Coordinates of C-alpha atoms in Angstrom, one line a residue:
M27 CA -4.8 27.4 -38.9
A28 CA -4.8 23.7 -40.0
N29 CA -6.6 22.7 -43.1
L30 CA -10.2 21.6 -42.7
G31 CA -10.4 17.8 -43.3
I32 CA -13.2 16.3 -45.4
G33 CA -14.4 12.7 -45.6
I34 CA -16.8 11.5 -48.3
I35 CA -19.5 8.8 -47.9
G36 CA -20.1 7.2 -51.3
T37 CA -17.8 6.7 -54.3
G38 CA -20.1 7.3 -57.3
S39 CA -20.1 10.2 -59.8
I40 CA -21.2 12.8 -57.3
A41 CA -18.3 11.7 -54.9
K42 CA -15.9 12.3 -57.8
T43 CA -17.4 15.8 -58.3
F44 CA -16.8 16.6 -54.6
A45 CA -13.2 15.2 -54.8
K46 CA -12.5 17.5 -57.8
C47 CA -13.9 20.5 -55.9
I48 CA -11.8 19.7 -52.9
S49 CA -8.6 19.5 -55.0
E50 CA -9.2 23.0 -56.3
L51 CA -9.9 24.7 -53.0
V52 CA -7.4 26.0 -50.5
D53 CA -7.2 25.2 -46.8
V54 CA -9.1 21.9 -47.2
D55 CA -7.9 18.3 -47.6
L56 CA -9.7 15.1 -48.7
V57 CA -8.9 12.8 -45.7
A58 CA -10.9 9.6 -46.3
M59 CA -13.5 7.8 -48.3
H60 CA -16.3 5.4 -47.2
T61 CA -17.5 2.6 -49.4
K62 CA -20.0 0.0 -48.5
S63 CA -18.1 -2.6 -50.6
A64 CA -15.2 -4.2 -48.9
D65 CA -14.1 -5.6 -52.3
R66 CA -13.5 -2.1 -53.6
L67 CA -11.3 -0.7 -50.8
E68 CA -8.1 -0.9 -52.8
E69 CA -9.7 0.4 -56.0
V70 CA -11.2 3.4 -54.1
Q71 CA -7.9 4.2 -52.3
Q72 CA -6.1 4.3 -55.7
Q73 CA -8.8 6.3 -57.4
F74 CA -9.1 9.0 -54.7
G75 CA -5.6 8.9 -53.3
V76 CA -6.7 8.6 -49.6
G77 CA -7.6 5.9 -47.1
A78 CA -10.8 4.1 -47.7
F79 CA -13.0 2.3 -45.1
D80 CA -16.0 0.0 -45.5
D81 CA -16.7 0.3 -41.7
I82 CA -18.6 3.5 -41.0
N83 CA -17.4 3.7 -37.4
A84 CA -13.8 3.4 -38.4
F85 CA -14.3 6.1 -41.0
L86 CA -15.9 8.4 -38.5
D87 CA -13.3 7.7 -35.8
N88 CA -10.8 9.6 -38.0
S89 CA -10.0 12.7 -36.0
G90 CA -8.8 14.4 -39.2
I91 CA -12.4 14.6 -40.5
D92 CA -14.2 17.9 -39.7
L93 CA -16.8 17.7 -42.5
V94 CA -18.5 14.7 -44.0
C95 CA -19.9 15.0 -47.5
V96 CA -22.8 12.6 -48.0
C97 CA -22.9 11.3 -51.5
N98 CA -24.5 7.8 -51.3
E99 CA -28.1 6.7 -52.2
S100 CA -30.8 9.2 -51.3
G101 CA -32.7 6.8 -49.0
N102 CA -29.5 6.2 -47.0
H103 CA -28.7 9.9 -46.5
G104 CA -30.5 10.1 -43.2
E105 CA -28.5 7.2 -41.6
A106 CA -25.2 8.7 -42.9
I107 CA -26.1 12.2 -41.6
T108 CA -27.2 10.8 -38.2
Q109 CA -24.0 8.7 -37.8
S110 CA -21.8 11.6 -38.8
A111 CA -23.5 14.1 -36.5
K112 CA -23.3 11.8 -33.6
A113 CA -19.5 11.5 -34.3
G114 CA -19.3 15.3 -34.0
K115 CA -18.8 16.0 -37.8
H116 CA -20.4 18.8 -39.7
V117 CA -22.4 17.5 -42.7
L118 CA -22.9 18.6 -46.3
C119 CA -25.4 16.3 -48.0
E120 CA -26.3 15.9 -51.7
K121 CA -29.9 16.5 -52.5
P122 CA -32.3 15.4 -51.1
L123 CA -31.5 15.3 -47.3
E124 CA -33.9 12.4 -47.2
V125 CA -36.8 11.0 -49.2
T126 CA -39.6 12.2 -46.9
P127 CA -40.2 15.4 -44.8
E128 CA -40.5 13.3 -41.7
K129 CA -37.1 11.8 -42.1
I130 CA -35.6 15.2 -42.8
D131 CA -37.2 16.5 -39.6
E132 CA -35.3 13.7 -37.7
V133 CA -31.9 14.6 -39.1
I134 CA -32.5 18.3 -38.5
A135 CA -33.2 17.6 -34.9
I136 CA -30.2 15.3 -34.5
C137 CA -27.8 17.8 -36.0
K138 CA -29.2 20.6 -33.8
E139 CA -28.9 18.3 -30.7
Q140 CA -25.3 17.5 -31.6
Q141 CA -24.5 21.1 -32.4
V142 CA -23.1 20.4 -35.9
I143 CA -23.9 22.4 -39.0
L144 CA -26.1 20.7 -41.6
G145 CA -26.1 21.8 -45.3
C146 CA -27.6 20.5 -48.5
V147 CA -26.4 20.8 -52.0
F148 CA -28.7 22.8 -54.3
Q149 CA -26.0 24.1 -56.6
N150 CA -28.3 25.5 -59.2
R151 CA -29.0 28.5 -56.9
C152 CA -25.5 29.6 -57.7
T153 CA -25.9 30.4 -61.4
P154 CA -25.6 34.2 -62.1
D155 CA -28.7 34.2 -64.1
Y156 CA -30.8 32.6 -61.4
Q157 CA -29.4 35.0 -58.8
L158 CA -30.4 37.9 -61.0
L159 CA -34.0 36.5 -61.3
Y160 CA -34.1 36.0 -57.6
K161 CA -33.1 39.6 -56.9
A162 CA -35.6 40.9 -59.5
V163 CA -38.5 39.0 -57.9
H164 CA -37.6 39.8 -54.3
G165 CA -36.7 43.4 -55.1
G166 CA -40.2 43.9 -56.5
T167 CA -39.1 44.4 -60.2
L168 CA -41.7 42.0 -61.4
G169 CA -44.4 43.3 -59.0
K170 CA -47.1 41.0 -57.6
L171 CA -46.3 37.4 -58.5
L172 CA -49.0 35.7 -60.6
M173 CA -47.6 32.4 -61.7
G174 CA -44.4 30.2 -61.5
N175 CA -43.8 27.1 -63.5
A176 CA -41.0 24.5 -63.5
Y177 CA -40.6 22.0 -66.3
I178 CA -38.1 19.2 -66.0
N179 CA -39.0 17.2 -69.1
W180 CA -35.9 15.0 -69.3
Y181 CA -35.0 11.6 -70.8
R182 CA -33.1 8.6 -69.4
N183 CA -32.6 5.5 -71.4
K184 CA -33.5 2.1 -69.9
D185 CA -29.8 1.3 -69.0
Y186 CA -29.8 4.3 -66.6
Y187 CA -32.2 2.4 -64.3
A188 CA -31.3 -1.2 -65.3
K189 CA -27.6 -0.7 -64.3
S190 CA -28.5 0.7 -60.9
K191 CA -30.0 -1.2 -58.0
W192 CA -31.3 2.0 -56.3
R193 CA -32.4 4.4 -59.0
G194 CA -36.2 4.6 -59.4
T195 CA -36.9 2.7 -56.2
K196 CA -39.1 4.2 -53.5
R197 CA -36.8 3.1 -50.7
F198 CA -33.6 4.5 -51.9
D199 CA -34.6 7.1 -54.5
G200 CA -37.8 8.1 -52.9
G201 CA -39.5 7.9 -56.3
A202 CA -37.9 9.0 -59.5
A203 CA -38.4 11.9 -61.9
F204 CA -39.6 14.5 -59.3
I205 CA -37.4 13.7 -56.4
N206 CA -34.2 12.9 -58.3
Q207 CA -34.1 14.9 -61.6
G208 CA -36.8 17.5 -60.8
I209 CA -35.9 18.5 -57.3
H210 CA -33.3 21.1 -58.3
T211 CA -35.6 23.2 -60.4
I212 CA -38.4 22.7 -57.9
D213 CA -36.1 24.1 -55.3
L214 CA -35.5 27.2 -57.5
L215 CA -39.2 27.6 -58.1
L216 CA -40.1 27.5 -54.3
N217 CA -37.1 29.8 -53.5
V218 CA -38.5 32.4 -55.9
M219 CA -42.2 32.0 -55.4
G220 CA -42.4 31.4 -51.7
P221 CA -44.4 28.9 -49.5
V222 CA -47.0 26.6 -51.0
H223 CA -50.6 26.4 -49.7
S224 CA -51.9 23.4 -51.6
V225 CA -50.9 20.8 -54.2
F226 CA -52.8 18.6 -56.7
G227 CA -50.7 16.1 -58.5
N228 CA -50.7 13.1 -60.8
V229 CA -47.7 10.8 -61.4
Q230 CA -47.4 7.7 -63.6
T231 CA -44.9 5.1 -64.6
M232 CA -45.3 4.7 -68.3
V233 CA -42.1 3.6 -69.9
H234 CA -39.4 2.4 -67.5
D235 CA -39.5 -0.7 -65.4
I236 CA -39.2 1.1 -62.0
E237 CA -41.2 1.7 -58.9
G238 CA -41.1 5.5 -59.1
E239 CA -42.6 7.8 -61.7
D240 CA -41.2 8.6 -65.1
V241 CA -43.8 11.2 -65.9
G242 CA -45.9 13.5 -63.8
A243 CA -47.5 16.9 -63.2
G244 CA -48.4 19.0 -60.2
L245 CA -50.6 22.1 -59.8
L246 CA -49.6 24.5 -57.0
H247 CA -51.4 27.3 -55.1
F248 CA -48.8 29.5 -53.4
K249 CA -49.6 31.2 -50.1
N250 CA -49.1 34.6 -51.8
G251 CA -52.0 33.8 -54.1
A252 CA -50.0 32.9 -57.2
L253 CA -50.5 29.7 -59.1
G254 CA -47.9 27.3 -60.5
T255 CA -47.3 24.1 -62.4
I256 CA -44.6 21.5 -62.3
T257 CA -44.0 18.8 -64.9
A258 CA -41.2 16.2 -64.7
G259 CA -40.2 13.1 -66.5
T260 CA -37.4 10.7 -67.4
S261 CA -39.2 9.2 -70.4
L262 CA -39.7 12.4 -72.4
Y263 CA -37.5 11.8 -75.5
P264 CA -35.1 13.3 -76.3
G265 CA -35.1 15.4 -73.1
Y266 CA -35.3 19.2 -73.1
P267 CA -33.4 21.7 -70.9
E268 CA -35.1 22.3 -67.6
R269 CA -37.2 25.5 -67.7
L270 CA -38.3 28.0 -65.0
E271 CA -40.9 30.6 -65.7
V272 CA -41.9 33.4 -63.4
F273 CA -44.7 35.8 -64.2
G274 CA -45.5 39.0 -62.3
E275 CA -47.9 41.9 -62.9
K276 CA -45.0 43.9 -64.3
G277 CA -43.4 41.3 -66.5
S278 CA -41.9 37.8 -66.8
V279 CA -38.6 36.0 -66.9
V280 CA -37.8 32.6 -68.3
L281 CA -34.7 30.5 -67.5
E282 CA -33.6 27.4 -69.5
A283 CA -30.7 25.3 -68.3
G284 CA -29.9 28.0 -65.7
K285 CA -29.7 30.7 -68.4
I286 CA -32.1 33.6 -68.9
V287 CA -33.7 33.2 -72.3
Q288 CA -36.6 35.6 -71.9
W289 CA -36.7 38.9 -70.0
N290 CA -39.8 40.9 -70.6
V291 CA -40.2 43.4 -67.8
E292 CA -41.8 46.9 -68.0
H293 CA -39.3 49.7 -68.1
V294 CA -36.4 47.3 -67.2
S295 CA -33.9 46.4 -69.9
A296 CA -32.7 42.9 -70.4
P297 CA -29.5 42.1 -68.4
A298 CA -26.2 41.8 -70.1
L299 CA -26.0 38.1 -68.9
M300 CA -28.4 37.2 -71.7
N301 CA -25.5 37.6 -74.1
N302 CA -23.7 34.8 -72.4
D303 CA -24.5 31.5 -74.2
T304 CA -22.9 29.3 -71.6
S305 CA -25.4 26.8 -70.1
A306 CA -25.5 23.2 -68.8
S307 CA -28.3 20.8 -68.5
G308 CA -28.7 17.1 -67.6
A309 CA -31.7 16.8 -69.9
S310 CA -30.4 13.6 -71.5
D311 CA -27.0 13.1 -69.9
P312 CA -26.5 13.5 -66.2
T313 CA -22.7 13.8 -66.6
S314 CA -23.0 16.9 -68.7
I315 CA -23.4 19.1 -65.6
G316 CA -20.1 20.7 -64.5
H317 CA -18.6 21.0 -61.0
L318 CA -18.2 24.8 -60.6
N319 CA -21.5 25.4 -58.8
H320 CA -20.7 22.5 -56.5
K321 CA -17.4 24.2 -55.6
I322 CA -19.3 27.4 -54.7
V323 CA -21.6 25.4 -52.4
L324 CA -18.7 23.5 -50.8
Q325 CA -16.7 26.8 -50.2
D326 CA -19.8 28.3 -48.6
M327 CA -20.1 25.3 -46.3
I328 CA -16.4 25.6 -45.3
D329 CA -16.9 29.3 -44.6
A330 CA -20.1 28.5 -42.6
I331 CA -18.1 26.1 -40.4
K332 CA -15.3 28.6 -39.8
E333 CA -17.8 31.4 -39.1
N334 CA -20.2 29.3 -37.2
R335 CA -23.2 30.3 -39.3
S336 CA -25.9 28.7 -41.4
P337 CA -24.9 27.5 -44.9
M338 CA -26.4 28.5 -48.1
V339 CA -29.1 25.9 -47.9
D340 CA -29.8 24.6 -44.4
G341 CA -32.0 21.7 -43.4
I342 CA -35.2 23.8 -43.1
A343 CA -34.7 25.2 -46.6
A344 CA -33.8 21.8 -48.1
R345 CA -37.0 20.3 -46.6
K346 CA -39.3 22.5 -48.7
S347 CA -38.9 20.8 -52.1
V348 CA -39.3 17.4 -50.6
E349 CA -42.4 18.5 -48.8
V350 CA -44.0 19.6 -52.1
I351 CA -42.8 16.5 -54.0
S352 CA -44.2 14.3 -51.2
A353 CA -47.5 16.1 -51.5
I354 CA -47.6 15.5 -55.3
Y355 CA -47.1 11.8 -54.6
R356 CA -49.7 11.7 -52.0
S357 CA -52.2 13.7 -54.1
S358 CA -51.7 11.3 -57.0
K359 CA -52.3 8.3 -54.7
E360 CA -55.3 9.7 -53.0
G361 CA -56.8 11.6 -56.0
Q362 CA -57.4 14.7 -54.0
L363 CA -55.9 18.1 -53.1
V364 CA -53.2 18.1 -50.4
R365 CA -52.9 21.2 -48.2
L366 CA -49.5 22.0 -46.7

């Protein structure tokens, strides 16, 4: 069987992560890159070692591309997904699929219509400690869920936004701290705790010169009756590891930077994983996060294509975090509770 061909839209740091993953996987090849800058074609070709295109149609006309990895600005994801799907390519998109639930609904419908598989990258689901927490919750080890909290109290210096034309903008980033930095931990929270009934939120821009928020908080009421809180920021010096707390009637578990740091469950001993000190967080430096979980997600997407099944995170699952974040934004703007 011929190798599965992959094309990447975007050439930034995430695109480099994908290229590294592809180089380490078998039965796949990086076939082409797309950059919106005609001036960078030669540079991109040399950097990635494959053909580069600034014309999206020419890029998608490449018959060697079976899967497109979308790694451009968040607010341009929908257009890239739509064009790729209409060209008959399967799509794996970096988070978020788009910056509003309505736009996500559109790309889900288009991919279904074109009969291509759509996946989204939420690589933090792949950490062994989180998977252990997930199994404990859904296996009933913690009993009835009472509360789930997500804290993404990070820091980005002013250059992080000043050197980017799209970060922190509502059009291309969809906001800031919640939808860019916070979304991964929010996805984990919702995946563990289940659907949300209502949201009350407040976001502010207090330090950075951006359209989106650099600090905010949300209060959640889950459909199972549990309560929850989310805090997120990019102005919270010096930046602390993201934290996920889950409380049940039989005990509680706390993760920091993807690592279980507290396990207090009745009659259930702490897992051996707690002796592993390996962890990674983008609390103050987004480049500190490794590529191994991305590789797991990409391998799963490749297998999903070969097996004609849904990937680890499909469009419907990827929509959930954006729906809650959008509700936090709306609640802050309107000053009232938002029901989902």
